[in-house]
Amino acid sequence: GENVEQHPSTLSVQEGDSAVIKCTYSDSASNYFPWYKQELGKRPQLIIDIRSNVGEKKDQRIAVTLNKTAKHFSLHITETQPEDSAVYFCAASSGYSTLTFGKGTMLLVSP
Amino acid sequence: NAGVTQTPKFRVLKTGQSMTLLCAQDMNHEYMYWYRQDPGMGLRLIHYSVGEGTTAKGEVPDGYNVSRLKKQNFLLGLESAAPSQTSVYFCASRNTGREQYFGPGTRLTVT
C-alpha cells in the first residue's frame, strides 16, 4: 500500500516568514495530493490539493508543488500569520477511493 | 445543511464494553470513511464505504466493525473495547469530487 512520510514534525516561524512542509510518497500510481489544516480541537479541513498532471498550484499565500519523478510534494505558506498556526497533514491517493495521510506537522507562528 | 455530524462527542468506556459511533451526512455523498487520530500518528483509515450497503477495510480495521444500511449513515462498532482504542475518531464523506469533508470528531476513552 501507499506510505506517506511528512517532515518536519514541528515547525516554528516568525510572523511574516515563509514555511515549507515536505512529503514523500511510495506509490508511483498516486495521482491526487491534498493538504489538510487542523486547528486545535477542530476537524481537518482541505486547504489546497494538486493532481498528478500539474506541477504547481497556488491559492493566495498557499502553494503546493509536486515532483512526480522524485515522488515528493511540498506545501509553501508565505507571509505567515498567527492564524496559520495549526497541524497540517499531507495525503496521497493511489486509488480513487482512499487517502493515506502523513503524520502531520505542527506549525507555530509567533507574533 | 448540517454537513457531517457525529454522535456522541465524548464517551468513556470500560474495557470489554461495546458501543456504536454514528456518522450522518446530509450531502448525499456516496463515500464515507472512519479514521482514528492518535498523537503523532496522523489520521489512519479504519473502514470505508463506497456506497449504500458496501464496506471495506482500511489500514487499521482490527477490533472494529461497520455498517452502511442507509446512504446517509455510517456506523462504527466496537464489540469489546480495549485501552488501545482510546483515540479521537473522525468520520468523513465525499462524492465524486476528491475532497473529504470531516465531522467534528468523537473523543473515546477506554479505561
mmCIF file of C-alpha atoms in Angstrom:
data_model
loop_
_atom_site.group_PDB
_atom_site.id
_atom_site.type_symbol
_atom_site.label_atom_id
_atom_site.label_comp_id
_atom_site.label_asym_id
_atom_site.label_seq_id
_atom_site.Cartn_x
_atom_site.Cartn_y
_atom_site.Cartn_z
ATOM 1 C CA GLY A 1 0.000 0.000 0.000
ATOM 2 C CA GLU A 2 0.844 3.668 -0.085
ATOM 3 C CA ASN A 3 3.223 5.138 2.503
ATOM 4 C CA VAL A 4 3.470 8.883 3.123
ATOM 5 C CA GLU A 5 6.316 10.466 5.064
ATOM 6 C CA GLN A 6 5.990 14.067 6.280
ATOM 7 C CA HIS A 7 8.669 16.449 7.589
ATOM 8 C CA PRO A 8 9.241 18.259 9.817
ATOM 9 C CA SER A 9 7.005 17.135 12.665
ATOM 10 C CA THR A 10 7.135 20.625 14.203
ATOM 11 C CA LEU A 11 7.979 23.973 12.640
ATOM 12 C CA SER A 12 8.306 27.324 14.384
ATOM 13 C CA VAL A 13 8.490 30.560 12.379
ATOM 14 C CA GLN A 14 8.173 34.262 12.992
ATOM 15 C CA GLU A 15 5.159 36.097 11.643
ATOM 16 C CA GLY A 16 5.838 37.174 8.070
ATOM 17 C CA ASP A 17 8.320 34.378 7.369
ATOM 18 C CA SER A 18 7.687 31.550 4.930
ATOM 19 C CA ALA A 19 7.020 27.964 5.965
ATOM 20 C CA VAL A 20 7.663 24.820 3.936
ATOM 21 C CA ILE A 21 6.386 21.339 4.740
ATOM 22 C CA LYS A 22 7.563 18.359 2.707
ATOM 23 C CA CYS A 23 6.059 14.952 1.995
ATOM 24 C CA THR A 24 7.214 11.889 0.110
ATOM 25 C CA TYR A 25 5.082 9.026 -1.146
ATOM 26 C CA SER A 26 5.870 5.489 -2.184
ATOM 27 C CA ASP A 27 3.305 4.500 -4.817
ATOM 28 C CA SER A 28 4.120 5.891 -8.249
ATOM 29 C CA ALA A 29 0.450 5.350 -9.218
ATOM 30 C CA SER A 30 -0.713 8.027 -6.760
ATOM 31 C CA ASN A 31 -2.410 10.854 -8.608
ATOM 32 C CA TYR A 32 -4.061 13.106 -6.032
ATOM 33 C CA PHE A 33 -2.312 15.022 -3.225
ATOM 34 C CA PRO A 34 -4.386 17.122 -0.807
ATOM 35 C CA TRP A 35 -3.288 19.181 2.191
ATOM 36 C CA TYR A 36 -5.500 19.486 5.262
ATOM 37 C CA LYS A 37 -5.289 22.008 8.096
ATOM 38 C CA GLN A 38 -6.452 21.093 11.591
ATOM 39 C CA GLU A 39 -6.747 23.759 14.243
ATOM 40 C CA LEU A 40 -6.627 22.698 17.874
ATOM 41 C CA GLY A 41 -9.740 20.746 18.823
ATOM 42 C CA LYS A 42 -11.256 21.130 15.359
ATOM 43 C CA ARG A 43 -11.824 18.889 12.362
ATOM 44 C CA PRO A 44 -9.365 18.674 9.442
ATOM 45 C CA GLN A 45 -10.252 20.915 6.513
ATOM 46 C CA LEU A 46 -8.898 20.895 2.974
ATOM 47 C CA ILE A 47 -6.788 23.939 2.150
ATOM 48 C CA ILE A 48 -5.324 23.015 -1.239
ATOM 49 C CA ASP A 49 -4.856 19.971 -3.451
ATOM 50 C CA ILE A 50 -2.968 19.043 -6.596
ATOM 51 C CA ARG A 51 -3.339 16.337 -9.190
ATOM 52 C CA SER A 52 -0.510 14.451 -10.833
ATOM 53 C CA ASN A 53 -0.909 16.212 -14.175
ATOM 54 C CA VAL A 54 0.017 19.561 -12.597
ATOM 55 C CA GLY A 55 3.405 20.588 -11.181
ATOM 56 C CA GLU A 56 2.351 23.568 -9.095
ATOM 57 C CA LYS A 57 -0.804 25.183 -7.771
ATOM 58 C CA LYS A 58 -1.218 28.436 -5.899
ATOM 59 C CA ASP A 59 -4.022 29.974 -3.868
ATOM 60 C CA GLN A 60 -3.166 33.366 -2.387
ATOM 61 C CA ARG A 61 -0.448 32.754 0.255
ATOM 62 C CA ILE A 62 -0.507 28.977 -0.135
ATOM 63 C CA ALA A 63 1.152 26.945 -2.871
ATOM 64 C CA VAL A 64 1.811 23.264 -3.463
ATOM 65 C CA THR A 65 4.487 21.791 -5.713
ATOM 66 C CA LEU A 66 4.700 18.231 -6.972
ATOM 67 C CA ASN A 67 7.729 16.336 -8.290
ATOM 68 C CA LYS A 68 6.449 13.020 -9.675
ATOM 69 C CA THR A 69 9.895 11.761 -10.598
ATOM 70 C CA ALA A 70 11.172 12.143 -7.058
ATOM 71 C CA LYS A 71 7.765 11.273 -5.561
ATOM 72 C CA HIS A 72 7.597 14.249 -3.288
ATOM 73 C CA PHE A 73 5.331 17.253 -2.838
ATOM 74 C CA SER A 74 5.549 20.341 -0.662
ATOM 75 C CA LEU A 75 3.313 22.961 0.923
ATOM 76 C CA HIS A 76 4.563 26.553 0.900
ATOM 77 C CA ILE A 77 2.977 29.242 3.048
ATOM 78 C CA THR A 78 4.227 32.786 2.527
ATOM 79 C CA GLU A 79 3.820 35.799 4.808
ATOM 80 C CA THR A 80 2.745 33.585 7.702
ATOM 81 C CA GLN A 81 0.257 34.910 10.228
ATOM 82 C CA PRO A 82 -0.573 33.705 13.768
ATOM 83 C CA GLU A 83 -3.851 32.245 12.462
ATOM 84 C CA ASP A 84 -1.804 29.882 10.283
ATOM 85 C CA SER A 85 -0.780 28.078 13.489
ATOM 86 C CA ALA A 86 -2.246 24.571 13.244
ATOM 87 C CA VAL A 87 -1.386 20.989 12.358
ATOM 88 C CA TYR A 88 -1.016 20.377 8.629
ATOM 89 C CA PHE A 89 -1.460 16.956 7.042
ATOM 90 C CA CYS A 90 -0.421 15.875 3.583
ATOM 91 C CA ALA A 91 -2.065 12.889 1.918
ATOM 92 C CA ALA A 92 -1.794 10.811 -1.222
ATOM 93 C CA SER A 93 -4.294 8.723 -3.119
ATOM 94 C CA SER A 94 -3.149 5.789 -5.216
ATOM 95 C CA GLY A 95 -6.699 4.544 -5.716
ATOM 96 C CA TYR A 96 -9.821 6.548 -6.333
ATOM 97 C CA SER A 97 -11.446 5.691 -3.030
ATOM 98 C CA THR A 98 -8.994 6.288 -0.205
ATOM 99 C CA LEU A 99 -6.310 8.637 1.119
ATOM 100 C CA THR A 100 -3.149 7.826 3.042
ATOM 101 C CA PHE A 101 -2.167 10.632 5.404
ATOM 102 C CA GLY A 102 1.206 11.747 6.665
ATOM 103 C CA LYS A 103 1.710 12.049 10.414
ATOM 104 C CA GLY A 104 1.305 15.794 10.453
ATOM 105 C CA THR A 105 3.344 18.967 11.027
ATOM 106 C CA MET A 106 2.598 21.302 13.895
ATOM 107 C CA LEU A 107 3.205 24.839 12.647
ATOM 108 C CA LEU A 108 3.605 27.592 15.239
ATOM 109 C CA VAL A 109 3.697 31.186 14.011
ATOM 110 C CA SER A 110 4.965 33.610 16.645
ATOM 111 C CA PRO A 111 3.924 37.284 16.509
ATOM 112 C CA ASN B 1 -27.390 21.793 5.801
ATOM 113 C CA ALA B 2 -25.514 20.309 8.760
ATOM 114 C CA GLY B 3 -22.761 18.623 6.716
ATOM 115 C CA VAL B 4 -21.181 15.712 8.582
ATOM 116 C CA THR B 5 -22.237 15.095 12.175
ATOM 117 C CA GLN B 6 -21.018 12.560 14.720
ATOM 118 C CA THR B 7 -22.678 11.122 17.816
ATOM 119 C CA PRO B 8 -21.602 11.122 20.612
ATOM 120 C CA LYS B 9 -18.951 13.851 21.039
ATOM 121 C CA PHE B 10 -17.353 12.195 24.081
ATOM 122 C CA ARG B 11 -17.548 8.755 25.625
ATOM 123 C CA VAL B 12 -15.797 6.829 28.378
ATOM 124 C CA LEU B 13 -15.931 3.032 28.249
ATOM 125 C CA LYS B 14 -14.620 0.303 30.480
ATOM 126 C CA THR B 15 -12.520 -2.456 28.937
ATOM 127 C CA GLY B 16 -14.760 -5.072 27.383
ATOM 128 C CA GLN B 17 -17.774 -2.827 26.895
ATOM 129 C CA SER B 18 -19.287 -2.244 23.469
ATOM 130 C CA MET B 19 -20.531 0.863 21.748
ATOM 131 C CA THR B 20 -21.545 2.279 18.382
ATOM 132 C CA LEU B 21 -20.460 5.600 16.923
ATOM 133 C CA LEU B 22 -22.848 7.216 14.457
ATOM 134 C CA CYS B 23 -21.839 9.325 11.481
ATOM 135 C CA ALA B 24 -24.512 11.117 9.477
ATOM 136 C CA GLN B 25 -24.211 13.304 6.379
ATOM 137 C CA ASP B 26 -26.865 15.290 4.581
ATOM 138 C CA MET B 27 -24.917 15.977 1.378
ATOM 139 C CA ASN B 28 -25.997 12.814 -0.463
ATOM 140 C CA HIS B 29 -22.373 11.651 -0.575
ATOM 141 C CA GLU B 30 -21.553 8.183 -1.847
ATOM 142 C CA TYR B 31 -18.263 7.662 0.004
ATOM 143 C CA MET B 32 -17.904 7.583 3.779
ATOM 144 C CA TYR B 33 -14.873 6.929 5.981
ATOM 145 C CA TRP B 34 -13.908 6.260 9.576
ATOM 146 C CA TYR B 35 -10.470 7.384 10.800
ATOM 147 C CA ARG B 36 -8.754 7.341 14.143
ATOM 148 C CA GLN B 37 -6.336 10.059 15.187
ATOM 149 C CA ASP B 38 -3.659 9.407 17.788
ATOM 150 C CA PRO B 39 -0.901 11.824 18.840
ATOM 151 C CA GLY B 40 1.962 11.750 16.349
ATOM 152 C CA MET B 41 0.211 9.178 14.156
ATOM 153 C CA GLY B 42 -1.840 11.299 11.804
ATOM 154 C CA LEU B 43 -5.159 10.033 10.511
ATOM 155 C CA ARG B 44 -5.408 6.292 9.975
ATOM 156 C CA LEU B 45 -8.237 4.749 7.986
ATOM 157 C CA ILE B 46 -10.273 2.123 9.850
ATOM 158 C CA HIS B 47 -13.039 1.215 7.381
ATOM 159 C CA TYR B 48 -14.751 2.902 4.492
ATOM 160 C CA SER B 49 -17.773 2.602 2.222
ATOM 161 C CA VAL B 50 -18.142 3.446 -1.453
ATOM 162 C CA GLY B 51 -21.933 3.350 -1.387
ATOM 163 C CA GLU B 52 -25.011 2.195 0.484
ATOM 164 C CA GLY B 53 -24.683 -1.431 1.548
ATOM 165 C CA THR B 54 -20.911 -1.612 0.945
ATOM 166 C CA THR B 55 -17.996 -1.630 3.382
ATOM 167 C CA ALA B 56 -14.266 -2.223 3.059
ATOM 168 C CA LYS B 57 -11.276 -2.498 5.395
ATOM 169 C CA GLY B 58 -8.769 0.261 5.746
ATOM 170 C CA GLU B 59 -5.341 0.359 7.327
ATOM 171 C CA VAL B 60 -6.315 -0.480 10.940
ATOM 172 C CA PRO B 61 -9.611 -2.459 10.905
ATOM 173 C CA ASP B 62 -8.986 -4.939 13.729
ATOM 174 C CA GLY B 63 -11.395 -4.616 16.660
ATOM 175 C CA TYR B 64 -13.924 -2.563 14.679
ATOM 176 C CA ASN B 65 -16.967 -3.309 12.562
ATOM 177 C CA VAL B 66 -19.025 -1.023 10.348
ATOM 178 C CA SER B 67 -22.378 -0.905 8.614
ATOM 179 C CA ARG B 68 -23.869 1.335 5.914
ATOM 180 C CA LEU B 69 -27.526 0.350 5.770
ATOM 181 C CA LYS B 70 -28.620 3.840 4.734
ATOM 182 C CA LYS B 71 -26.709 6.115 2.393
ATOM 183 C CA GLN B 72 -26.610 8.977 4.874
ATOM 184 C CA ASN B 73 -25.365 6.954 7.870
ATOM 185 C CA PHE B 74 -22.139 5.087 8.582
ATOM 186 C CA LEU B 75 -21.873 3.269 11.910
ATOM 187 C CA LEU B 76 -18.648 2.228 13.634
ATOM 188 C CA GLY B 77 -18.904 -0.509 16.254
ATOM 189 C CA LEU B 78 -16.525 -1.613 18.970
ATOM 190 C CA GLU B 79 -17.597 -5.056 20.207
ATOM 191 C CA SER B 80 -15.172 -5.352 23.125
ATOM 192 C CA ALA B 81 -13.350 -2.104 23.803
ATOM 193 C CA ALA B 82 -9.653 -2.130 24.706
ATOM 194 C CA PRO B 83 -7.449 0.672 26.109
ATOM 195 C CA SER B 84 -5.593 0.699 22.758
ATOM 196 C CA GLN B 85 -8.792 2.004 21.177
ATOM 197 C CA THR B 86 -8.600 5.221 23.170
ATOM 198 C CA SER B 87 -8.472 7.818 20.418
ATOM 199 C CA VAL B 88 -10.279 10.590 18.586
ATOM 200 C CA TYR B 89 -12.486 9.165 15.847
ATOM 201 C CA PHE B 90 -13.316 11.175 12.751
ATOM 202 C CA CYS B 91 -15.875 10.392 10.127
ATOM 203 C CA ALA B 92 -15.617 11.860 6.640
ATOM 204 C CA SER B 93 -17.627 11.805 3.448
ATOM 205 C CA ARG B 94 -17.201 12.785 -0.165
ATOM 206 C CA ASN B 95 -18.880 12.483 -3.504
ATOM 207 C CA THR B 96 -17.290 12.206 -6.936
ATOM 208 C CA GLY B 97 -15.045 15.144 -6.113
ATOM 209 C CA ARG B 98 -11.930 14.122 -4.206
ATOM 210 C CA GLU B 99 -12.320 16.455 -1.190
ATOM 211 C CA GLN B 100 -13.249 14.678 2.034
ATOM 212 C CA TYR B 101 -15.479 16.548 4.484
ATOM 213 C CA PHE B 102 -14.845 15.675 8.092
ATOM 214 C CA GLY B 103 -17.165 15.502 11.054
ATOM 215 C CA PRO B 104 -16.316 17.175 14.400
ATOM 216 C CA GLY B 105 -14.883 14.018 15.936
ATOM 217 C CA THR B 106 -15.667 11.730 18.869
ATOM 218 C CA ARG B 107 -13.235 11.508 21.772
ATOM 219 C CA LEU B 108 -13.280 7.975 23.179
ATOM 220 C CA THR B 109 -11.502 6.899 26.341
ATOM 221 C CA VAL B 110 -11.304 3.229 27.307
ATOM 222 C CA THR B 111 -10.253 2.569 30.898
#
